Coordinates of C-alpha atoms and ligand atoms in Angstrom, one line a residue:
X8 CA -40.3 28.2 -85.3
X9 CA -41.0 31.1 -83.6
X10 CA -39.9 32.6 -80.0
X11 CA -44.2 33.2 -79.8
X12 CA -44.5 28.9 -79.9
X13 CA -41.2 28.7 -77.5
X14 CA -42.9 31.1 -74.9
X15 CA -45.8 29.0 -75.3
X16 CA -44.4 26.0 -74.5
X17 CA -42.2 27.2 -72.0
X18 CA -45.4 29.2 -70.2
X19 CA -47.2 25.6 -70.0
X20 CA -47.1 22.4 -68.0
X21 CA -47.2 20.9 -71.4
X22 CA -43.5 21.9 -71.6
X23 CA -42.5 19.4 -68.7
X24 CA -44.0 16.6 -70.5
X25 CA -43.5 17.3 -73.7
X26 CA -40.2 19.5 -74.3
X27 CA -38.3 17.1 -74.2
X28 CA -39.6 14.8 -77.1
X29 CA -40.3 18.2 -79.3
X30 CA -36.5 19.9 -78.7
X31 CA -33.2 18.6 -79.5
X32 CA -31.6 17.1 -76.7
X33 CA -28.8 19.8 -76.3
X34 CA -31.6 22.1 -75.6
X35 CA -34.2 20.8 -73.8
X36 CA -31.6 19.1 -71.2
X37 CA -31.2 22.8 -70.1
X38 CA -33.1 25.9 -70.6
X39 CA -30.3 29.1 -70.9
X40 CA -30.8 31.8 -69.2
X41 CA -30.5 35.2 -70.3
X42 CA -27.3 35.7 -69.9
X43 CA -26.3 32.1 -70.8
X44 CA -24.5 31.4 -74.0
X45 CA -24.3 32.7 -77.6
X46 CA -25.8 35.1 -79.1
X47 CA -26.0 36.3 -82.7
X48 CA -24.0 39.6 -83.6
X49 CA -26.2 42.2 -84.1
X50 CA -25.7 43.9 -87.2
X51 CA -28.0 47.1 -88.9
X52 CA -29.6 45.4 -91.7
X53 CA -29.5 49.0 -93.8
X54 CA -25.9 50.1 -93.3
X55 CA -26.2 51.9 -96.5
X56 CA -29.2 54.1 -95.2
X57 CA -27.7 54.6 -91.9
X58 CA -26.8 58.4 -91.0
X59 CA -27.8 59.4 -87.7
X60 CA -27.3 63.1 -88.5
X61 CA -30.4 62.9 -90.9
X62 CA -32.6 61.5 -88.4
X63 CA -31.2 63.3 -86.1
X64 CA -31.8 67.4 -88.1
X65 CA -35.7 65.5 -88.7
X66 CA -36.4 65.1 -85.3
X67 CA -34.9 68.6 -84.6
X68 CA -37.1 70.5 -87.4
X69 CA -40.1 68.4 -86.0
X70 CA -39.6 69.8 -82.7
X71 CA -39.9 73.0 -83.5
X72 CA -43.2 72.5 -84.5
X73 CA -44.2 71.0 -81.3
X74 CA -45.7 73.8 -78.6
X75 CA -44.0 73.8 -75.6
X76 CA -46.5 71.6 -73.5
X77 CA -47.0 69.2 -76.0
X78 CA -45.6 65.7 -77.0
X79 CA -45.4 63.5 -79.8
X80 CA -44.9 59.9 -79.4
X81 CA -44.2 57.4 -82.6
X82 CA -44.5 53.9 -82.4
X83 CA -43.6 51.2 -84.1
X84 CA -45.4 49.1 -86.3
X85 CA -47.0 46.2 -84.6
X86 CA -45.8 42.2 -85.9
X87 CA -48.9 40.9 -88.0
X88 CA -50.1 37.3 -87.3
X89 CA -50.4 35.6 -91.0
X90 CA -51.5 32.0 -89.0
X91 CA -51.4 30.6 -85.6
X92 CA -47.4 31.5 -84.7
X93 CA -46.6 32.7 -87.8
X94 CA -45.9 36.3 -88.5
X95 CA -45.6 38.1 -91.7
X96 CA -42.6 39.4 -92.4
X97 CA -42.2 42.5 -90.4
X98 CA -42.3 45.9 -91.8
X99 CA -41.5 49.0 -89.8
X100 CA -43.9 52.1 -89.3
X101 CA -42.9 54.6 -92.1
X102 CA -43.2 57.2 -89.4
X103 CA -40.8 55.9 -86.8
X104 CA -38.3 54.8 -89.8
X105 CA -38.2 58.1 -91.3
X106 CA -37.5 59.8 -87.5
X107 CA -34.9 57.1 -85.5
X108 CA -33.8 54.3 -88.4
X109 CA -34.9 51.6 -86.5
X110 CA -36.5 48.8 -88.2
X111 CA -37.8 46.3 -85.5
X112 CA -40.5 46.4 -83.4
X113 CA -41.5 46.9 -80.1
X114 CA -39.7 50.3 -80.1
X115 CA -41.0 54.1 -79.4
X116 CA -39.8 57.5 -79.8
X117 CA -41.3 60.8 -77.7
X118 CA -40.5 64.3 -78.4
X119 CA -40.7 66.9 -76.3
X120 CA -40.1 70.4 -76.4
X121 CA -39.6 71.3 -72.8
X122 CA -37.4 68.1 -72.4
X123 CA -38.2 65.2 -70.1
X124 CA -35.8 65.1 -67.0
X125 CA -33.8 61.9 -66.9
X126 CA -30.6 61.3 -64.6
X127 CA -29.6 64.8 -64.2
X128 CA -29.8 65.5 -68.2
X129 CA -33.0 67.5 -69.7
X130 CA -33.9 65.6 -73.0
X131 CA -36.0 66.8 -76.3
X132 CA -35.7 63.0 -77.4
X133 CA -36.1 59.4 -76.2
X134 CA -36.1 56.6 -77.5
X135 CA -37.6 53.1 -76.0
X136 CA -36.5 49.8 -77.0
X137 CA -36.4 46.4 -75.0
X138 CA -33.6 44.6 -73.6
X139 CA -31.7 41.9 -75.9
X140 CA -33.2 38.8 -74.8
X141 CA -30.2 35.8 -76.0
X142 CA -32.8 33.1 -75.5
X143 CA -34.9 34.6 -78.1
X144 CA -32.3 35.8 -80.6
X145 CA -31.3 32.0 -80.5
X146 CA -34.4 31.8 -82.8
X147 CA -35.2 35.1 -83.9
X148 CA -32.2 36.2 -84.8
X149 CA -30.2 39.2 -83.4
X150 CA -32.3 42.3 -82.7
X151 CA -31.6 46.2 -81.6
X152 CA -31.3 46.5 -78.0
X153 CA -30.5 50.3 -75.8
X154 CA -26.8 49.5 -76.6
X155 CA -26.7 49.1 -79.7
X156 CA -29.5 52.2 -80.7
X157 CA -27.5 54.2 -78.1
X158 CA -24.6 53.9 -80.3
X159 CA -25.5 53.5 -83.7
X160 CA -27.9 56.3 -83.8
X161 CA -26.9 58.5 -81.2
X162 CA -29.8 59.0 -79.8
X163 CA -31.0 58.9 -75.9
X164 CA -32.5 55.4 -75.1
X165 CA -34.8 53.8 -72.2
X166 CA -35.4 50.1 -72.0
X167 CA -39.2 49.7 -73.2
X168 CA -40.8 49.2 -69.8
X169 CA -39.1 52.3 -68.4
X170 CA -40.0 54.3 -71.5
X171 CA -44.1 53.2 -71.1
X172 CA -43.7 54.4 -67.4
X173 CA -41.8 57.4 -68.1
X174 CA -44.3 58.7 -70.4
X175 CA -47.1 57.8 -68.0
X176 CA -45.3 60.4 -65.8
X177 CA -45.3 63.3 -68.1
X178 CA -48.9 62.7 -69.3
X179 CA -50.1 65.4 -66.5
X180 CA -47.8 68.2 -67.3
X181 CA -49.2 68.4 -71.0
X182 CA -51.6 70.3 -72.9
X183 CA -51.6 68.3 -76.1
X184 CA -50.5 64.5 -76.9
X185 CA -49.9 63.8 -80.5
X186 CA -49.6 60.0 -80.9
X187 CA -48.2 58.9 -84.5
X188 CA -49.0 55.4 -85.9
X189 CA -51.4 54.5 -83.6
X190 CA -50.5 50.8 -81.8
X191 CA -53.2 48.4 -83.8
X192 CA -56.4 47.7 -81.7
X193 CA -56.5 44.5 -79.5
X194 CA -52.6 45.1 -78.4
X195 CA -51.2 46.4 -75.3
X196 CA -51.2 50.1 -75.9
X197 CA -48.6 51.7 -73.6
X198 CA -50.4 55.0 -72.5
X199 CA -52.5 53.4 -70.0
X200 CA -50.5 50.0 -70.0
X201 CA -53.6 48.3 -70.4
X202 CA -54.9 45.8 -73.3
X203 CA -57.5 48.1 -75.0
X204 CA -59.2 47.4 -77.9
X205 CA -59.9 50.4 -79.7
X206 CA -58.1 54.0 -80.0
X207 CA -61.5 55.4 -78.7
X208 CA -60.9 53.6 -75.5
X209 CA -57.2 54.6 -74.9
X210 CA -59.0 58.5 -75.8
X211 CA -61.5 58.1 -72.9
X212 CA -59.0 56.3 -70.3
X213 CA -57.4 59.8 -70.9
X214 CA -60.0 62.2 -70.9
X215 CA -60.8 60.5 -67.2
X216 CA -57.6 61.2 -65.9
X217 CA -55.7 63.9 -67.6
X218 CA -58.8 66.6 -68.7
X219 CA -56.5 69.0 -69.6
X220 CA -55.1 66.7 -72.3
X221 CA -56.2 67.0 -76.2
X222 CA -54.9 63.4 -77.5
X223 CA -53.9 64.0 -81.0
X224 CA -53.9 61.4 -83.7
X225 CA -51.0 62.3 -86.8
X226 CA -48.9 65.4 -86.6
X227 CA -49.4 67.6 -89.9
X228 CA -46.3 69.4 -90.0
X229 CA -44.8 65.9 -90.3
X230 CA -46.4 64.6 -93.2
X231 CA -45.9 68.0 -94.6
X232 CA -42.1 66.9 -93.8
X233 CA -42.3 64.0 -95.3
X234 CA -43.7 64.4 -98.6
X235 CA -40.6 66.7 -99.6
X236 CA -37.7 64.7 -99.9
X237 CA -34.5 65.5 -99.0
X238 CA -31.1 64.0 -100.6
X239 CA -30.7 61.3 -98.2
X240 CA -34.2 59.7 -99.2
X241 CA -33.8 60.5 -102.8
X242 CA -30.5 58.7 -102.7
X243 CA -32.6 55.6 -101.8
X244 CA -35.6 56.0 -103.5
X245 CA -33.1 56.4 -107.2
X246 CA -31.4 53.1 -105.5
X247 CA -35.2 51.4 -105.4
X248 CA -36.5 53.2 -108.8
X249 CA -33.3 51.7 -110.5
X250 CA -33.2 48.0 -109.1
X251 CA -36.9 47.9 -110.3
X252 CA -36.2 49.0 -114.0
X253 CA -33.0 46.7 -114.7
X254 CA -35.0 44.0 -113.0
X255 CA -37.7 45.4 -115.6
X256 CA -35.4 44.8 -118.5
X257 CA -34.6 41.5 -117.5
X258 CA -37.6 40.1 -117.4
X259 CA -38.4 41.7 -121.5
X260 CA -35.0 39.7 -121.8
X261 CA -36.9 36.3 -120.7
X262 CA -40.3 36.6 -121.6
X263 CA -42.1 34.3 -124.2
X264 CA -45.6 33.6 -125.1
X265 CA -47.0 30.2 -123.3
X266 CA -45.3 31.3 -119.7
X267 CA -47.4 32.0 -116.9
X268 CA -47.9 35.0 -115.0
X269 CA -46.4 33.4 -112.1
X270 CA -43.0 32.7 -114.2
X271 CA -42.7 36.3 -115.2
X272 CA -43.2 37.4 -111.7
X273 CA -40.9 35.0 -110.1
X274 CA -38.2 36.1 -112.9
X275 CA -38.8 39.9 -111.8
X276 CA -39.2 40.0 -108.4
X277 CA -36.0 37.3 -108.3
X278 CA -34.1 39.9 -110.2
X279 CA -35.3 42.5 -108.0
X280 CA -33.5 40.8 -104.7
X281 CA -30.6 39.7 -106.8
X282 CA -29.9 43.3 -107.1
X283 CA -30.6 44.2 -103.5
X284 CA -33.6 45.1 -103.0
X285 CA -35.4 44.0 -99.8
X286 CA -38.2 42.9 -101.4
X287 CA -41.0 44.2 -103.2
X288 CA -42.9 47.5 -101.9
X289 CA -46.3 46.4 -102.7
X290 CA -47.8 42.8 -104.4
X291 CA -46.5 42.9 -108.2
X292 CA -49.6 43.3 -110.4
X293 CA -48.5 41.2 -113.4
X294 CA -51.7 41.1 -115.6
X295 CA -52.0 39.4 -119.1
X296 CA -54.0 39.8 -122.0
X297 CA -58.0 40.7 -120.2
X298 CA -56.5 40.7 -116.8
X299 CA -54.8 43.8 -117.4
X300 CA -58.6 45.7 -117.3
X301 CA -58.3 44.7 -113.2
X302 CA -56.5 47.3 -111.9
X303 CA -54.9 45.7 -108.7
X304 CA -54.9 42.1 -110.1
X305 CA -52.2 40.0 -108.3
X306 CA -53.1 36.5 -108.6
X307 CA -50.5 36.0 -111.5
X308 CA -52.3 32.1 -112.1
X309 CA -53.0 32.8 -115.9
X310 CA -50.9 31.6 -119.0
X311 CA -49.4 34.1 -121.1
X312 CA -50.6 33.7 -125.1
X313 CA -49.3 34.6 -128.5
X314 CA -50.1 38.5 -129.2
X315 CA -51.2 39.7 -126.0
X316 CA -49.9 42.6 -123.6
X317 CA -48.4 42.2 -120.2
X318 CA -49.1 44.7 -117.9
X319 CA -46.7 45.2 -114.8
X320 CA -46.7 47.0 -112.0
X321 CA -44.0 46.8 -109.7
X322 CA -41.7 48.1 -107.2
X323 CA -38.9 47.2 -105.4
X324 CA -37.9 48.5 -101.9
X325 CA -34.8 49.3 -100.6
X326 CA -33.8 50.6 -97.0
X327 CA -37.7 51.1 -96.3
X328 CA -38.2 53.0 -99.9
X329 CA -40.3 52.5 -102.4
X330 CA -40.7 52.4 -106.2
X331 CA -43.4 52.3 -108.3
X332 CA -43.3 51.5 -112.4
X333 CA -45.5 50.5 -114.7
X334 CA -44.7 48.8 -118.4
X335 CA -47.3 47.4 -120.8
X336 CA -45.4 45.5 -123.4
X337 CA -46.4 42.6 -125.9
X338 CA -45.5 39.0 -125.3
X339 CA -44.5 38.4 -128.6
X340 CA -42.2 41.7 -129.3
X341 CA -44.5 43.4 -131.3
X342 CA -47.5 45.5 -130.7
X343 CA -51.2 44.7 -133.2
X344 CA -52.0 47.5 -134.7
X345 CA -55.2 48.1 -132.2
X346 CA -52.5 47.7 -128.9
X347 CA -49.7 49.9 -131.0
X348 CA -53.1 52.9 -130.9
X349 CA -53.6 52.8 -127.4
X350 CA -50.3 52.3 -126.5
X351 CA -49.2 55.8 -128.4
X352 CA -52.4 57.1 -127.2
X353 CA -51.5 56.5 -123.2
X354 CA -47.9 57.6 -123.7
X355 CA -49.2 60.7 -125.3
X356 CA -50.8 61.5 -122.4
X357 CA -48.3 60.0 -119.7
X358 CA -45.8 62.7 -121.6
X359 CA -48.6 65.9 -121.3
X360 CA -48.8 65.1 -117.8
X361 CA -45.1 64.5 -117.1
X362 CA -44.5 68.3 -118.9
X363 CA -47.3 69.9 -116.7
X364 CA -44.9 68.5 -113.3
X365 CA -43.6 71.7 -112.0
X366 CA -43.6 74.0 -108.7
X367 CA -46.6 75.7 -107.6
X368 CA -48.9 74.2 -110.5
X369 CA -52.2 72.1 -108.6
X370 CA -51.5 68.7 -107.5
X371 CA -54.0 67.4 -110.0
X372 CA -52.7 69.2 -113.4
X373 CA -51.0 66.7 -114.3
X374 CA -54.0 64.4 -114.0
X375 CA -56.3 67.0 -116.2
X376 CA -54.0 66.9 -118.8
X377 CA -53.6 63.3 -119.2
X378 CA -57.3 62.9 -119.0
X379 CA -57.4 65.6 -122.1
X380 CA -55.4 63.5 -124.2
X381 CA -56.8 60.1 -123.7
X382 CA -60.4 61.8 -124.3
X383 CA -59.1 63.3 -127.4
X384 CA -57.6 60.2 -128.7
X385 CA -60.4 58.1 -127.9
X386 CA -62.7 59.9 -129.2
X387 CA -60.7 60.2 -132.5
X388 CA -60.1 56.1 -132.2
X389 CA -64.3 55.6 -132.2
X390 CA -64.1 54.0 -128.6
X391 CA -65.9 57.2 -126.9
X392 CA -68.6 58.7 -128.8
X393 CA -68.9 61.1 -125.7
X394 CA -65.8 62.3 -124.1
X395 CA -67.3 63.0 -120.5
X396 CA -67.6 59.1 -120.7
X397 CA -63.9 58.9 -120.2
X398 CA -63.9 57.4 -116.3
X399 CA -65.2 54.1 -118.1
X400 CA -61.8 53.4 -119.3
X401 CA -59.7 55.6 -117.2
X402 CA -60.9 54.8 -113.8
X403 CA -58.3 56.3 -111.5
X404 CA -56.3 59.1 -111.1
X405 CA -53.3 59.8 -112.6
X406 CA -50.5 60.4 -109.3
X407 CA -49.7 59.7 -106.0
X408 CA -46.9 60.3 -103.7
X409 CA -44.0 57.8 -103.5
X410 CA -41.6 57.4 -101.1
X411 CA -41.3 55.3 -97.7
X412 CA -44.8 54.2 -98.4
X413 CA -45.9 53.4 -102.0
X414 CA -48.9 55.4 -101.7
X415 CA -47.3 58.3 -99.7
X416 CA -48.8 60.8 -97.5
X417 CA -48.0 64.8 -98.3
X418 CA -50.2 67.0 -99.5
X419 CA -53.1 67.0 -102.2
X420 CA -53.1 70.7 -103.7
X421 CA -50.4 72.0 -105.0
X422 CA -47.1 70.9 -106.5
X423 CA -43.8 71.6 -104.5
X424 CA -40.2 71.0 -105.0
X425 CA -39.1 67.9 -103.1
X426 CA -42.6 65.9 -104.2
X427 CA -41.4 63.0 -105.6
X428 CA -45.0 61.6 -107.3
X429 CA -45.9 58.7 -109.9
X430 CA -47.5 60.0 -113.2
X431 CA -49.7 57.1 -114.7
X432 CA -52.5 57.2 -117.0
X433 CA -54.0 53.8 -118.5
X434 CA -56.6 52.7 -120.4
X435 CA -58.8 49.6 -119.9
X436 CA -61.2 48.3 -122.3
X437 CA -62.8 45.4 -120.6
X438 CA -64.7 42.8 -123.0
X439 CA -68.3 43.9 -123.4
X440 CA -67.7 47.4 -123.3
X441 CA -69.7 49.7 -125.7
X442 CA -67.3 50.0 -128.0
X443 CA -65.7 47.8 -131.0
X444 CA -65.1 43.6 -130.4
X445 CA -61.6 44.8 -131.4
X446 CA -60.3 47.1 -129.0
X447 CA -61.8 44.9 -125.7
X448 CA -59.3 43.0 -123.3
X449 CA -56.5 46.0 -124.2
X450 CA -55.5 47.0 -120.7
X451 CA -52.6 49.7 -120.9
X452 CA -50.8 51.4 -118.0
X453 CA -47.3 53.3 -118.1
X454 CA -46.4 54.5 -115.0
X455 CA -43.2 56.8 -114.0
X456 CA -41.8 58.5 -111.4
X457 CA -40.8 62.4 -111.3
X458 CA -39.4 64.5 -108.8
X459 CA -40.6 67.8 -108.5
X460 CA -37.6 70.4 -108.3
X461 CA -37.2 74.2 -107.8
X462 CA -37.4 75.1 -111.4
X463 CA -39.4 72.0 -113.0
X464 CA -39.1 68.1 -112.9
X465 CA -37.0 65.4 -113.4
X466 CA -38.3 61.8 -114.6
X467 CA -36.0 59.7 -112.0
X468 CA -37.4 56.6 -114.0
X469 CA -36.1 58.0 -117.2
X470 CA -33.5 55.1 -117.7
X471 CA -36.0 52.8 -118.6
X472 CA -37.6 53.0 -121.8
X473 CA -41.1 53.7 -122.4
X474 CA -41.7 54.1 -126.1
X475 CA -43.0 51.4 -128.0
X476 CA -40.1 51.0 -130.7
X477 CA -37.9 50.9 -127.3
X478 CA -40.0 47.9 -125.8
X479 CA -39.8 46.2 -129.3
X480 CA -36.2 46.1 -129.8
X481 CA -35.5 45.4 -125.9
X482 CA -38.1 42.1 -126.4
X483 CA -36.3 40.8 -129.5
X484 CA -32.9 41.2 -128.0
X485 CA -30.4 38.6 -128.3
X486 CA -31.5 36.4 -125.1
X487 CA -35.0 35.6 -126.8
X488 CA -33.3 34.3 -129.7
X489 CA -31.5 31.8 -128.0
X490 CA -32.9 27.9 -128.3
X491 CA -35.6 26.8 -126.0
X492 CA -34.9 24.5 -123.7
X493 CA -38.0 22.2 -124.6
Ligands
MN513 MN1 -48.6 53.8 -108.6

């Protein structure tokens, strides 16, 4: 149940009729009050990705970006409804994470340059969280409050309502507002402390008031931050990059023709929290046989056959970080002849790309040279009689950035050392394309994950294999030999 059903019944006269049949009677005899009772511990759920100091030197480089009449304010992410009282699970605003730690919601963070005056002390940074409420921990579970932020990450804090007021306050002394991660439309948006619907009307409540003020939305010299990594996020992302490939090899450990999709994703992404991952980063794309010519397919409801290729796409998260592997590898531990050509023909080109990852080189060389391989190979292979076709079976680009988000922002031009990126080709031959019966429902993908470093690249995915002979031997290992069970 959630505490959104409790205030519910507790806001209505339904309550007084009714509360007593729906709670047990040790609760519903007596409502506690807040300070009533007891509470769960609070404990940081990412102890391992806790180091105040790293937050801390971020929010410091960031604020010498800011001008000296400006502010930026972060929030965090707002809960998403799935139905009627029940949320998804919540996931933090990558913005806010990367800057304080704090993974709940309802918090805030402003920076400002000239510092904001608060009991006698002049402060660059503040953060906002609410009160611990004990009633709603009882069935929520414990959650951040001032004390606990105050101390763990060492960091000025407000209660919430304080903090929205606060910042209402300086609004008139600035030039510029720069407002990360906007709240989501058709919440209470804490500038004006009004329910708004739309960013457009929080824009014009301020241009009313405050005409002096330029309301930002993003703050480039953060993303600019954030796309280079620095050792404390690499240390998590290798943590995420290397739960995903053991759980990886696991599953080639398992898998047999006649499962389902479903059973090799709930063997993965099982492995995946076994290990300690939080979870996954994005829904597993685990496409069989024809499925694997839909790029994001994630329904997983189709049965695995004899002699067909498995496409996965996956990534576990750890402490808020992200990975982001492909594999293509046949069910029955050995590639056809047609598979075993595209297969070499997509690793050919995953390995041009990964050689061309180096400083200073455009953002998208990587991508050209895979794209001249595949054309060359195809071409070669009969399936393109005209290589300028080759968008028909290589639809998408080639990398993106990783980190807190799986798709991460940073910068699209050049290359620089602390980019961590993904470099995956793939070829899809859908049936009915205008090529050879023998080639269509062959989906390939290999997908990796480099960091870019002063003086080249390193593959951070490089533990788990990628060549075909590799796959092979890993899918007839011992485990598959063992007796079925039916
Ligand atoms: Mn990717």
């Amino acid at each position: 149940m959630h505490r959104h059903f409790l205030r519910l019944l507790m806001g209505s006269r339904v309550w007084l009729v009714a509360g007593f049949l729906l709670l047990p009677p040790a609760f519903s005899a007596q409502v506690p009050t807040e300070d009533e009772g007891w509470r769960p511990p609070y404990e940081y759920p990412y102890p391992d990705a806790l180091v105040p100091e790293v937050y801390a030197a971020r929010r410091s480089q960031l604020l010498r970006y800011l001008g000296p009449h400006s502010l930026l304010v972060v929030f965090a992410a707002e809960p998403k409804v799935r139905t009627g009282d029940v949320l998804y699970p919540y996931r933090q605003s990558s913005w806010l994470w990367y800057l304080t730690g704090v993974s709940e919601p309802d918090a805030a963070l402003l920076l400002s340059p000239k510092g904001v005056e608060l009991g006698g002390r002049r402060l660059q940074e503040l953060l906002g969280i609410p009160e611990r409420n004990p009633l709603r921990e009882r069935w929520n579970g414990a959650r951040m409050g001032p004390a606990e932020a105050e101390h763990l990450l060492r960091l000025p804090v407000l209660p919430r309502p304080q903090f929205d007021s606060l910042l209402q306050h300086l609004l008139p002394e600035l030039d510029t507002l720069y407002v990360v991660a906007y709240p989501t439309p058709g919440l209470r948006l804490p500038l004006s402390g009004r329910v708004l619907f739309a960013e457009r009307l929080e824009r014009e409540w301020a241009r009313e008031r405050f005409p002096q003020l330029v309301l930002r939305q993003g703050f480039p010299p953060l993303t600019r931050m954030r796309a280079a990594k620095d050792t404390h996020e690499l240390r998590l992302l290798r943590r995420a990059l290397t739960i995903t490939g053991e759980a990886l090899v696991s599953l080639w450990r398992q898998a047999r023709p006649g499962m389902g999709e479903w059973e090799l994703q709930a063997l993965l992404e099982a492995e995946m929290r076994r290990l300690g991952a939080d979870g996954t980063a994005f829904p597993t794309i685990l496409a069989s046989g024809p499925n694997a010519c839909i790029l994001h397919y994630t329904d997983a409801r189709r049965r695995i056959h004899q002699g067909e290729l498995v496409l996965v796409d996956c990534g576990a998260e750890y402490a808020g970080y992200a990975a982001d592997i492909t594999r293509t590898f046949p069910i029955s531990g050995h590639f056809t002849p047609e598979q075993r050509a595209l297969y070499q023909a997509v690793l050919e080109a995953q390995d041009s790309a990964i050689a061309a990852c180096r400083p200073g080189v455009p953002f998208r060389l990587p991508h050209w040279k895979a794209v001249a391989v595949l054309q060359k190979r195809l071409y070669e292979l009969g399936i393109l009689s005209d290589t300028s076709d080759i968008r028909r079976y290589f639809p998408h680009s080639t990398s993106h950035h990783l980190g807190l988000d799986v798709h991460d922002v940073g910068p699209l031009d050049t290359l620089r050392p602390g980019f961590v990126i993904t470099v995956e080709p793939g070829v899809y031959i859908p049936p009915g394309s205008p090529c050879e019966q023998r080639w269509w429902g062959i989906g390939i993908r290999i997908e990796d994950v480099v960091l870019i470093t002063d003086s080249g690249a390193e593959l951070l995915s490089a533990a788990l294999p990628r060549r075909a002979e590799e796959l092979e031997r890993l899918l007839r290992a011992d485990p598959r030999a063992v007796p079925k069970a039916r």
